[in-house]
Coordinates of C-alpha atoms and ligand atoms in Angstrom, one line a residue:
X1 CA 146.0 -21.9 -66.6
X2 CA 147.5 -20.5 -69.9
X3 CA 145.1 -20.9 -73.3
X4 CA 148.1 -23.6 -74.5
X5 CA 146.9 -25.9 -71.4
X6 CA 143.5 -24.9 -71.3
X7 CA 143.5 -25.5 -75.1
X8 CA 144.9 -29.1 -74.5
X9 CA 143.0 -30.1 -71.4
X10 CA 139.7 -29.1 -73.4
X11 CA 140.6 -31.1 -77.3
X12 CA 142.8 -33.6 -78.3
X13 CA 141.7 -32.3 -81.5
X14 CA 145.4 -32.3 -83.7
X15 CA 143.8 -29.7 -85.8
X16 CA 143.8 -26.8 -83.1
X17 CA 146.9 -24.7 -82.7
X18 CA 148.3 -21.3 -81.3
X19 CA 150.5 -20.5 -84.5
X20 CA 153.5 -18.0 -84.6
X21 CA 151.2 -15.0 -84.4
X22 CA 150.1 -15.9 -81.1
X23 CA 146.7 -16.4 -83.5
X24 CA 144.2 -19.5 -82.8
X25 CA 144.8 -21.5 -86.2
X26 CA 142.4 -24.4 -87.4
X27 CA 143.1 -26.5 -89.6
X28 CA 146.2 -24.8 -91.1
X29 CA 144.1 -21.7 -91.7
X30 CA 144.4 -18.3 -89.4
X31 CA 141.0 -17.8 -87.5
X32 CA 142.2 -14.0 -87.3
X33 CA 142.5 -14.3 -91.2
X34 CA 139.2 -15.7 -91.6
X35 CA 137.5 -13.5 -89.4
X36 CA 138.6 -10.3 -91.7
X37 CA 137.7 -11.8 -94.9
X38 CA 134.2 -13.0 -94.0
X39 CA 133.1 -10.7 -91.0
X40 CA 131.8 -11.8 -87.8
X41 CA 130.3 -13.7 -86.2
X42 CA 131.9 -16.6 -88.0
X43 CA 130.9 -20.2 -87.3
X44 CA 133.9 -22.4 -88.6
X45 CA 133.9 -26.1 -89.1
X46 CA 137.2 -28.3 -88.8
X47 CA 136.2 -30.6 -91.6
X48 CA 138.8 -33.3 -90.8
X49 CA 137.5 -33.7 -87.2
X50 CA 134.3 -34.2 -88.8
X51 CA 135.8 -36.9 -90.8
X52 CA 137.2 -38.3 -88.2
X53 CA 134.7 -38.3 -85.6
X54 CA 132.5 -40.6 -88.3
X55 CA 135.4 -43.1 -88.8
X56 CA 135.6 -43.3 -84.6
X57 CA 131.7 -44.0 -84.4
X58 CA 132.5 -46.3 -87.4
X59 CA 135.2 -48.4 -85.2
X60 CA 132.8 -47.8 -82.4
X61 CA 130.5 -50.3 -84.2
X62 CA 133.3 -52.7 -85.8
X63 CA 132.7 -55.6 -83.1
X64 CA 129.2 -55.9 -83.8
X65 CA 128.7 -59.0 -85.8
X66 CA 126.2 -57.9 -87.9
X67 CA 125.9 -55.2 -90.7
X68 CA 126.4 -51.6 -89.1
X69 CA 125.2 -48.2 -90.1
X70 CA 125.6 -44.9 -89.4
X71 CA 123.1 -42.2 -89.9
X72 CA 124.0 -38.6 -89.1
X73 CA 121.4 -37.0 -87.4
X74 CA 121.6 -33.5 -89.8
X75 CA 119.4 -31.5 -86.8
X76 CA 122.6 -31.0 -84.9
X77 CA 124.1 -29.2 -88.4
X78 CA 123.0 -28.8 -92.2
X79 CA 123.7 -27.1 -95.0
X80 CA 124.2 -28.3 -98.6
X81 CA 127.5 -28.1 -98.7
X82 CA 128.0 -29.9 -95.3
X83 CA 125.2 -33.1 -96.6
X84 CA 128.1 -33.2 -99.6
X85 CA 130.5 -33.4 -97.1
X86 CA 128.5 -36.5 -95.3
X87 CA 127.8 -38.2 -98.5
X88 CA 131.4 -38.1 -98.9
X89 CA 131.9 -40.2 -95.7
X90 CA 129.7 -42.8 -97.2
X91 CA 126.8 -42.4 -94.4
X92 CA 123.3 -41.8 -93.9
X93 CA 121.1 -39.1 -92.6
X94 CA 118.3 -38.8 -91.3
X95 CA 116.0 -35.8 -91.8
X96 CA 113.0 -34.1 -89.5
X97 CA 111.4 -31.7 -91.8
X98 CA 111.0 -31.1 -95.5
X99 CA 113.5 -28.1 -95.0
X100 CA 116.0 -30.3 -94.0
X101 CA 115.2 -33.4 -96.9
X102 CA 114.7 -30.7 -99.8
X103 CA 118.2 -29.4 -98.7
X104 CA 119.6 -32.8 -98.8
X105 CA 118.0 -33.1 -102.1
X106 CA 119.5 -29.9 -102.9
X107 CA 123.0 -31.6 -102.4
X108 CA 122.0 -34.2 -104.2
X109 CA 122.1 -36.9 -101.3
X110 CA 121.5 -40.2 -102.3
X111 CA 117.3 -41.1 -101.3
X112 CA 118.0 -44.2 -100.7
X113 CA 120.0 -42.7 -97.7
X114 CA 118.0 -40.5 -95.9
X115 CA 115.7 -41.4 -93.2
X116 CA 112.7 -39.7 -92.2
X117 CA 111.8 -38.3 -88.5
X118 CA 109.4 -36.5 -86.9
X119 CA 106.4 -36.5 -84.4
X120 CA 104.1 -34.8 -86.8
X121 CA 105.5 -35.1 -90.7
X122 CA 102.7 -33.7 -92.9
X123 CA 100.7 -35.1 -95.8
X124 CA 102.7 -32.7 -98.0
X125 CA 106.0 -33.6 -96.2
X126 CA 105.5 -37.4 -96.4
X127 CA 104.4 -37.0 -100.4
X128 CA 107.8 -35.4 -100.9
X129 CA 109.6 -38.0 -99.0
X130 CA 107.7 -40.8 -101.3
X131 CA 108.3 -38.8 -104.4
X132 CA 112.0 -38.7 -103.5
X133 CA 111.9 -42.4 -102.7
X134 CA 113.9 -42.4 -99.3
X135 CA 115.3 -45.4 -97.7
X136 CA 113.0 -45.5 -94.8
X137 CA 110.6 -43.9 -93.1
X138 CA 110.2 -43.4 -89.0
X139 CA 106.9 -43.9 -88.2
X140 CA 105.8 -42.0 -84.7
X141 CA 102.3 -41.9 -83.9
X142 CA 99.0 -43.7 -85.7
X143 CA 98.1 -40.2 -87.5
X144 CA 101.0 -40.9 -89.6
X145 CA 100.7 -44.4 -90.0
X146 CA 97.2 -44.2 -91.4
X147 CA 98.2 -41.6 -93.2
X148 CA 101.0 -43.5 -94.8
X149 CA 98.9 -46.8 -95.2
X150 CA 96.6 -44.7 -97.5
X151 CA 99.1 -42.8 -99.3
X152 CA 101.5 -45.7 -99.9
X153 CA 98.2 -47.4 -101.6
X154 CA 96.8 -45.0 -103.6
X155 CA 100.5 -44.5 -105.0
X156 CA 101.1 -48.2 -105.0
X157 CA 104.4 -47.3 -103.6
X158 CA 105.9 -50.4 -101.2
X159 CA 108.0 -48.4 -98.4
X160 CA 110.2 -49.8 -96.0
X161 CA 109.6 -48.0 -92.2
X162 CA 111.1 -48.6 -88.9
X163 CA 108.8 -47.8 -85.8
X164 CA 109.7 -45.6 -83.3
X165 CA 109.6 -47.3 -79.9
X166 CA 109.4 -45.9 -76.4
X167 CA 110.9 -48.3 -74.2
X168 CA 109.5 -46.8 -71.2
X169 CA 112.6 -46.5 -68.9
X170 CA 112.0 -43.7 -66.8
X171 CA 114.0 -41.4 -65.5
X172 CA 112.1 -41.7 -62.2
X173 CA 113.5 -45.6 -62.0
X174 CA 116.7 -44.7 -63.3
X175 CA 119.1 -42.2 -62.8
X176 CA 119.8 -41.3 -66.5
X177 CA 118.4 -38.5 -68.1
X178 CA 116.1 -39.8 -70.9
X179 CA 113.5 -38.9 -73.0
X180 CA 112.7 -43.0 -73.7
X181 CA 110.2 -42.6 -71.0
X182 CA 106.6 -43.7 -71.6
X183 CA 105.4 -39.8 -71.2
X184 CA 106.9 -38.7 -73.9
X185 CA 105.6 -36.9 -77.5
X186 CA 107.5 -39.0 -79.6
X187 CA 106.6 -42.7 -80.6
X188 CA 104.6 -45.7 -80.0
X189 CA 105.1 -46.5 -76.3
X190 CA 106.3 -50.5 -75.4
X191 CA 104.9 -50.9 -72.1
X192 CA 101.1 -49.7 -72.9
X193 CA 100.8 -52.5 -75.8
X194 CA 100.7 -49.3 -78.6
X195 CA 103.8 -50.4 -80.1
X196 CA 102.5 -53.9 -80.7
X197 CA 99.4 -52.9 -82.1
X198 CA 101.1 -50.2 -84.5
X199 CA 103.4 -53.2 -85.6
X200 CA 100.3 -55.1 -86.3
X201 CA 98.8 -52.9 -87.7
X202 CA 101.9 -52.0 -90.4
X203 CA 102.7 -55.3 -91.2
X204 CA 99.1 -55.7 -92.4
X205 CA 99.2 -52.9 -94.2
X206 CA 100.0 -54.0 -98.3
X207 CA 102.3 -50.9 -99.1
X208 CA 104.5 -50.8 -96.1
X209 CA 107.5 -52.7 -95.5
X210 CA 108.6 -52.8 -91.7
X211 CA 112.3 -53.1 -91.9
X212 CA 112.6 -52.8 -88.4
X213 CA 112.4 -50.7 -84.9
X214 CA 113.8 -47.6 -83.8
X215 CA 114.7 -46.0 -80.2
X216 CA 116.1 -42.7 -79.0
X217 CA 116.6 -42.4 -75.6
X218 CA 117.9 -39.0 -75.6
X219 CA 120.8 -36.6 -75.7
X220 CA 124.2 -36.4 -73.9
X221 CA 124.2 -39.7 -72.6
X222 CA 127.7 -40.6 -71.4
X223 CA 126.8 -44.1 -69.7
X224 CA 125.6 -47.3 -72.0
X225 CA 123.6 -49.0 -69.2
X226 CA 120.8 -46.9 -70.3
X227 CA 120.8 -48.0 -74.0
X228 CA 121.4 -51.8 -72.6
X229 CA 118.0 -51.3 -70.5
X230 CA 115.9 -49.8 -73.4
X231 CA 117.2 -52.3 -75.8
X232 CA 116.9 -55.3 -73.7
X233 CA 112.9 -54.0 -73.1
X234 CA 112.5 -54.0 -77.1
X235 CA 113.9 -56.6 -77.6
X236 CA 112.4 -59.1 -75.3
X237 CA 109.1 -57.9 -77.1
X238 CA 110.6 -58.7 -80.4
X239 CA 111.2 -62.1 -79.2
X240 CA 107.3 -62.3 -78.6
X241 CA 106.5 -60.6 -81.7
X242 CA 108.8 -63.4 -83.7
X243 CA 106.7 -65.9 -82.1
X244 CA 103.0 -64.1 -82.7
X245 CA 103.5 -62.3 -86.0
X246 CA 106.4 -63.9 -87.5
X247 CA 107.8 -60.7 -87.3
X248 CA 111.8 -60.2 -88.0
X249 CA 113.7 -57.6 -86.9
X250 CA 116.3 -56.8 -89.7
X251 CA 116.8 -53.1 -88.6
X252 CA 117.9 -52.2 -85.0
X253 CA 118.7 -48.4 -84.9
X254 CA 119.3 -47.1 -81.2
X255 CA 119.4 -43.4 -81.9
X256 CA 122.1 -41.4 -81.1
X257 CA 122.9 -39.4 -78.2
X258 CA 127.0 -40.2 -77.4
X259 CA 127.8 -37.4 -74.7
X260 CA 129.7 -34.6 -76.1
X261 CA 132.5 -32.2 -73.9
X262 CA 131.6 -28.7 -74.1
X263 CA 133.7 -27.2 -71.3
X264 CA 137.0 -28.2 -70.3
X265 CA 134.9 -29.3 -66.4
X266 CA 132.4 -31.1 -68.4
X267 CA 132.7 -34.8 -68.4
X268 CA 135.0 -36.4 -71.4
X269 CA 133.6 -38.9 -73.4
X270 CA 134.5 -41.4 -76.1
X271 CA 131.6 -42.3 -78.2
X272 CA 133.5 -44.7 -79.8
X273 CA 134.2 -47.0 -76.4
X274 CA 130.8 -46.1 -75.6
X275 CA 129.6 -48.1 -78.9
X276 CA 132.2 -50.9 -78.0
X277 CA 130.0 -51.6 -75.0
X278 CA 126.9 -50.9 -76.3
X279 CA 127.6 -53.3 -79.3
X280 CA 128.8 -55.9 -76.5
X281 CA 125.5 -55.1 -74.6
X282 CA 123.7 -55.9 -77.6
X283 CA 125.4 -58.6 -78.7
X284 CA 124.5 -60.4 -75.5
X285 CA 121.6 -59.8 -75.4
X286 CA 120.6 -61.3 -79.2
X287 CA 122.2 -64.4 -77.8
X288 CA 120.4 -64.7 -75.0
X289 CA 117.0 -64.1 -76.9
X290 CA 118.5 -66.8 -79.6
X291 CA 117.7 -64.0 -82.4
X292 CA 119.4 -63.2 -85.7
X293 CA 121.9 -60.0 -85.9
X294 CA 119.8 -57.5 -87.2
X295 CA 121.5 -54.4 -88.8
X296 CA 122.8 -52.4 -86.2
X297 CA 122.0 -48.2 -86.6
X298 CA 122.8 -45.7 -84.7
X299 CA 121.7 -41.9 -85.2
X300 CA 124.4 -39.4 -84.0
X301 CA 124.0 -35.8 -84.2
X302 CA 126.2 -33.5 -81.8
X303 CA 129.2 -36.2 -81.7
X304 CA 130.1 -35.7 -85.3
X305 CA 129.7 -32.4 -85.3
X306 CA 130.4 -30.5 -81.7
X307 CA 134.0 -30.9 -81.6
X308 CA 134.1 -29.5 -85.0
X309 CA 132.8 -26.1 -84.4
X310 CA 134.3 -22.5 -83.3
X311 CA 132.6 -19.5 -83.6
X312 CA 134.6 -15.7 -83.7
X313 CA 133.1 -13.1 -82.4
X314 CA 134.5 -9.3 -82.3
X315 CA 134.0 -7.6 -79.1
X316 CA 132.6 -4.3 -78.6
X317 CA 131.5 -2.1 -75.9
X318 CA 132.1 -3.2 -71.8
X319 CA 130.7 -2.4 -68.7
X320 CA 132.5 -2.5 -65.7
X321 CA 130.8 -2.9 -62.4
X322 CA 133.0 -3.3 -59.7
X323 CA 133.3 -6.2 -57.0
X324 CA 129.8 -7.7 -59.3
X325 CA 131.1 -8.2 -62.4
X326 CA 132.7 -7.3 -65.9
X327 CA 130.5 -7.2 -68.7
X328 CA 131.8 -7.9 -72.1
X329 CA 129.7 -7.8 -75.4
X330 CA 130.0 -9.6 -78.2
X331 CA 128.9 -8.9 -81.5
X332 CA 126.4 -12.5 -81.3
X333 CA 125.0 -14.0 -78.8
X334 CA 121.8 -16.1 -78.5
X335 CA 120.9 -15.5 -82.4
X336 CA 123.4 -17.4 -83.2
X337 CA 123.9 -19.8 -80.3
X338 CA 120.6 -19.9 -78.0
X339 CA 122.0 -23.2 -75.6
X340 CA 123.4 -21.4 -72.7
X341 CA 119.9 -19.6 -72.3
X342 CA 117.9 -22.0 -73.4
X343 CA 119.9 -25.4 -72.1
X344 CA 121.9 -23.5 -69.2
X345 CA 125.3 -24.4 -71.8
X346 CA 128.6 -24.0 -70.9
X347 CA 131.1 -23.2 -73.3
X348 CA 134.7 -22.0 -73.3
X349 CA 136.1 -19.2 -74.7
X350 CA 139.8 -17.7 -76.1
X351 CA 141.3 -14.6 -77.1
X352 CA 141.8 -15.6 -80.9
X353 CA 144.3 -12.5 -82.0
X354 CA 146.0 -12.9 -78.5
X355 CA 146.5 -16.6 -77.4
X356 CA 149.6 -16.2 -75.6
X357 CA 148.0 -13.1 -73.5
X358 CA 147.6 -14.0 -70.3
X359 CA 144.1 -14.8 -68.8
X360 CA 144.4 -12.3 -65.9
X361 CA 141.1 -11.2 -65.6
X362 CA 137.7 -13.0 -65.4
X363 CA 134.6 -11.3 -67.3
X364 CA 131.1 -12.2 -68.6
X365 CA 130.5 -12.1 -72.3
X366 CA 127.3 -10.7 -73.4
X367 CA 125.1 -11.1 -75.9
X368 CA 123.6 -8.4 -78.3
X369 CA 120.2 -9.1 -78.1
X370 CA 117.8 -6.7 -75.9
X371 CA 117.7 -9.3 -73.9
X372 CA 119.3 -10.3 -69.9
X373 CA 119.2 -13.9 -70.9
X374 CA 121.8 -13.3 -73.5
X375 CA 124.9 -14.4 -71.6
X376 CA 126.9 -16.5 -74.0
X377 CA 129.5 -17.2 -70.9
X378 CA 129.5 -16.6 -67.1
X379 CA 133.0 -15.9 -65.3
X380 CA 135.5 -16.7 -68.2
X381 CA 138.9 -16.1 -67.2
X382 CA 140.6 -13.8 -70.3
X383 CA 143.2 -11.5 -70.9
X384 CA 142.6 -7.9 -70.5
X385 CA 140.5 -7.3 -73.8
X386 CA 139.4 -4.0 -76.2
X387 CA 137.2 -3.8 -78.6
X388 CA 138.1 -5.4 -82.1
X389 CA 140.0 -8.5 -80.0
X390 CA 138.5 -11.3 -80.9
X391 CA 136.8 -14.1 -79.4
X392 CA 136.6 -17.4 -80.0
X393 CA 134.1 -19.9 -78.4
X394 CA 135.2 -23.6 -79.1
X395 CA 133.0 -27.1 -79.5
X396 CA 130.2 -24.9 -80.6
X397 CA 129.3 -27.1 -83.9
X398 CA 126.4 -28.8 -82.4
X399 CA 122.6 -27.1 -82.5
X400 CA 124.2 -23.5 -82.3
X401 CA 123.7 -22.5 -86.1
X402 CA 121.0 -25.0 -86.3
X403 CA 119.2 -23.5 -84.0
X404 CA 120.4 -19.6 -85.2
X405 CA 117.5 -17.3 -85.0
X406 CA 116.7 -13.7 -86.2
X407 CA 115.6 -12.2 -82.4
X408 CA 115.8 -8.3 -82.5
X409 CA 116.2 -8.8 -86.6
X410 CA 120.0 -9.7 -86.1
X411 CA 121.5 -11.7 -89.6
X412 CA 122.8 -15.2 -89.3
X413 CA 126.1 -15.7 -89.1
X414 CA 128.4 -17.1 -92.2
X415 CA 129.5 -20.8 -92.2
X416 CA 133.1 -21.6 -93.5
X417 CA 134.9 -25.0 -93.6
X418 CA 138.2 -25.2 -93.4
X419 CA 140.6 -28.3 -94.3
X420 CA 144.0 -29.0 -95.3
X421 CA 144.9 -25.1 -95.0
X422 CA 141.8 -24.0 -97.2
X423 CA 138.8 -22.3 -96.5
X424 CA 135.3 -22.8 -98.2
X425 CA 132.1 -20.8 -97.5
X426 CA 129.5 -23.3 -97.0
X427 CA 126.9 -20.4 -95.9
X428 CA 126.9 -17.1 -96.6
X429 CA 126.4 -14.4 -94.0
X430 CA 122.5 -12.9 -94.1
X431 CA 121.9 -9.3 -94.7
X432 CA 118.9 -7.0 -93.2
X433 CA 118.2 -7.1 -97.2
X434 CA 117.6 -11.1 -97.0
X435 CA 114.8 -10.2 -94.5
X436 CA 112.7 -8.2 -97.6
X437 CA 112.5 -11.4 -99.0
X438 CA 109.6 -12.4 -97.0
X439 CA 107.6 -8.6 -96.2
X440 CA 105.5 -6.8 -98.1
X441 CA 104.7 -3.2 -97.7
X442 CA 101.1 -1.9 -97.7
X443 CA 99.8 -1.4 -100.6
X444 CA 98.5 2.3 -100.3
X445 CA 100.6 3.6 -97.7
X446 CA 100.7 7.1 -97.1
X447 CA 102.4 9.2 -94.4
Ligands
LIG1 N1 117.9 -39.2 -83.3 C1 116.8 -38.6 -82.9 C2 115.5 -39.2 -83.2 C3 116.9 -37.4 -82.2 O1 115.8 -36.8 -81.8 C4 118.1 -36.8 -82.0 C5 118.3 -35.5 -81.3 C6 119.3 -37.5 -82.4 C7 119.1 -38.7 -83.1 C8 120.7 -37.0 -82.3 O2 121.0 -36.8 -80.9 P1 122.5 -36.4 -80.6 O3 123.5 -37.5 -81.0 O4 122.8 -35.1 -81.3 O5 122.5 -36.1 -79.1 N2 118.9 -28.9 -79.2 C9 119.4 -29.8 -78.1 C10 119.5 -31.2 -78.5 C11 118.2 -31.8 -79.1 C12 118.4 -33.2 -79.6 C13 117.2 -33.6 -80.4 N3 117.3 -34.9 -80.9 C14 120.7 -29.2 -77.6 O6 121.2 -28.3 -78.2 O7 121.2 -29.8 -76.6

């Protein structure tokens, strides 16, 4: 298969082109080009397919006949820069540290818009997110909730929460991969009565507002039937909980999770049809338990921001090891995108200064770190390459710089957006100098 197939086979992305240098262009702007002016590796971000990944999840939600709400799930991707470019979009976020909500802050991202995860938020971290005033908090576990109780009071600070649920589907009774099962680290689990005495327990409490519930069943979820069971559990406890504790549910946010395509083999999804059902699913279901349309959330990460990502590399040395296999090193690896060791990930990967080459060999791209592990790609079929070609890995924008590490002391990469035939540098690249920032030498050292 040439790169032009592969290319379209793998992204219906109308931003993504082979331009007349035979160069892989984005967005109107050379990758070769950017790769010269702000080094490698380079992680680059097709704004516009950001954008319209959000309007997609957006008309995902449109049948839903109740207010709607999307919240991007800034784990999967953040930088200042990139929260401006959310606000833009007129969305939420939700947060899972104080790194991430100070850099939101940083942007200037409206409070009132950011939500607050986390399975074990601090008394320092919860203080900033009351002294910023965010929309809601995420309350997982009964440490936090009596921690929030007695905070909220002595501030006199009314807050509006959603719970997180487990429903406690389990993967053993289902085939879906899940982490909504009842062993699991994060939330208050349904089927163990937790959840219902958390609930009671918030809507006692005088400073807390409990806007509604909140589920995750986990990540790369191409089906909706799993979403259908976990809400139909919640709900039919809400319906109990309307009943016992007048309790209404005015916020229903289902977490995110819409399947992503890494790999041109890997299943294609369309997380907007997948929201169509699940909106359907829900819809149903409401009107079966005779309860009001509460707000419909969802929490997306990777599917706003996967599709949007490429990373350059340069490649260096080779090693040639014949009838097992042709090594090929890259200037990155698995500082700046740890998935394929860590998740088994596959990606896909092109000659960027050479599209039209012909793939007629098949090699294995190496990582730089000291480190076996640090295979970025198994078996790619490329071109004949030499060092200073160029590679580029594609639908690498989700938790690949968010996850970028400093293993064997190797700088992060530089972000850079591009849009409408300009670039921006969201991130700068780090520098061995940036790492001084935290050391300190000994004071009498002598040698
Ligand atoms: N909401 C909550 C509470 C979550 O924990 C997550 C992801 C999301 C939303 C967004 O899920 P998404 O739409 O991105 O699938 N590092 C892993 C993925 C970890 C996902 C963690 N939680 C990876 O690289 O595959």
């Amino acid at each position: 298969m040439g790169n032009k197939e592969e290319l379209a086979n793998f992204t219906a992305r109308d931003t993504i082109h082979i331009n007349e240098n035979n160069h892989l262009e984005i967005a109107g702007v050379d990758t070769v080009e950017l790769a010269k002016k702000y080094g490698t590796p380079l992680v680059i971000y097709d704004i516009q397919t950001v954008r319209e990944n959000i309007r997609e999840l957006k008309e995902g939600l449109f049948d839903y006949q109740g207010p709607t709400e999307v919240s991007y799930a800034s784990k999967a991707f953040s930088s200042v820069a990139f929260y401006q470019t959310i606000h833009q979009e007129n969305i939420a976020i939700d947060v899972v540290s104080g790194g991430e909500l100070y850099l939101a802050k940083q942007a200037g991202f409206p409070a009132k818009k950011i939500n607050f995860h986390g399975n074990n938020k601090s008394l320092q971290e919860l203080t900033d997110a009351l002294d910023y005033n965010i929309g809601n908090i995420i309350v997982d576990n009964f440490y936090e909730l009596e921690m929030l109780k007695q905070l909220t009071k002595q501030r006199q600070q009314m807050t509006n929460i959603l719970l997180r649920i487990t429903p406690g589907v389990s993967a053993d009774t289902h085939q879906y991969i899940m982490t909504g099962q009842a062993d699991s680290k994060f939330g208050f689990d349904l089927q163990n009565g937790q959840a219902e005495q958390a609930l009671k327990e918030a809507l006692e409490a005088s400073y807390l507002n409990v806007e509604g519930l909140h589920m995750h069943i986990g990540s790369q979820i191409f089906d909706t039937d799993s979403y259908a069971l976990s809400m139909n559990q919640i709900l039919s406890h809400v319906n109990k909980w309307q009943k016992k504790y007048g309790f209404q549910l005015k916020v229903f946010n289902i977490g995110g999770g819409f399947g992503v395509q890494h790999t041109s083999e890997e299943a294609k999804n369309s997380p907007k049809k997948q929201l169509k059902r699940i909106s359907q699913q829900l819809m149903k279901l409401l009107d079966d338990y005779g309860m009001v349309y509460p707000e419909l959330w969802i929490e997306p990460g990777r599917s706003i921001v996967s599709e949007a990502g490429t990373t350059i590399y340069e490649i260096g040395s080779q090693k040639t090891l014949p009838k097992i296999r042709n090594y090929v090193s890259i200037d990155g690896g698995m500082s700046d995108n740890i998935r394929p060791a860590f998740y088994d990930a596959k990606y896909t990967g092109f000659v960027a200064n050479r599209m039209n080459a012909e793939a007629n060999t098949v090699v294995s791209i190496a990582g730089k770190a000291c480190e076996s592990g640090d295979m970025l790609i198994y078996d790619l079929p490329l071109p004949e390459v030499k060092a200073g070609d160029l590679l580029a890995v594609i639908n690498t924008g989700d938790y690949t710089f968010a996850m970028a590490n400093n293993y064997n002391r190797i700088p992060r990469p530089a972000v850079v957006f591009v849009e409408d035939g300009k670039d921006f540098l969201a991130v700068r690249r780090e520098t061995p100098k940036d790492f001084m920032r935290f050391e300190n030498t000994l004071p009498k050292y002598n040698h």
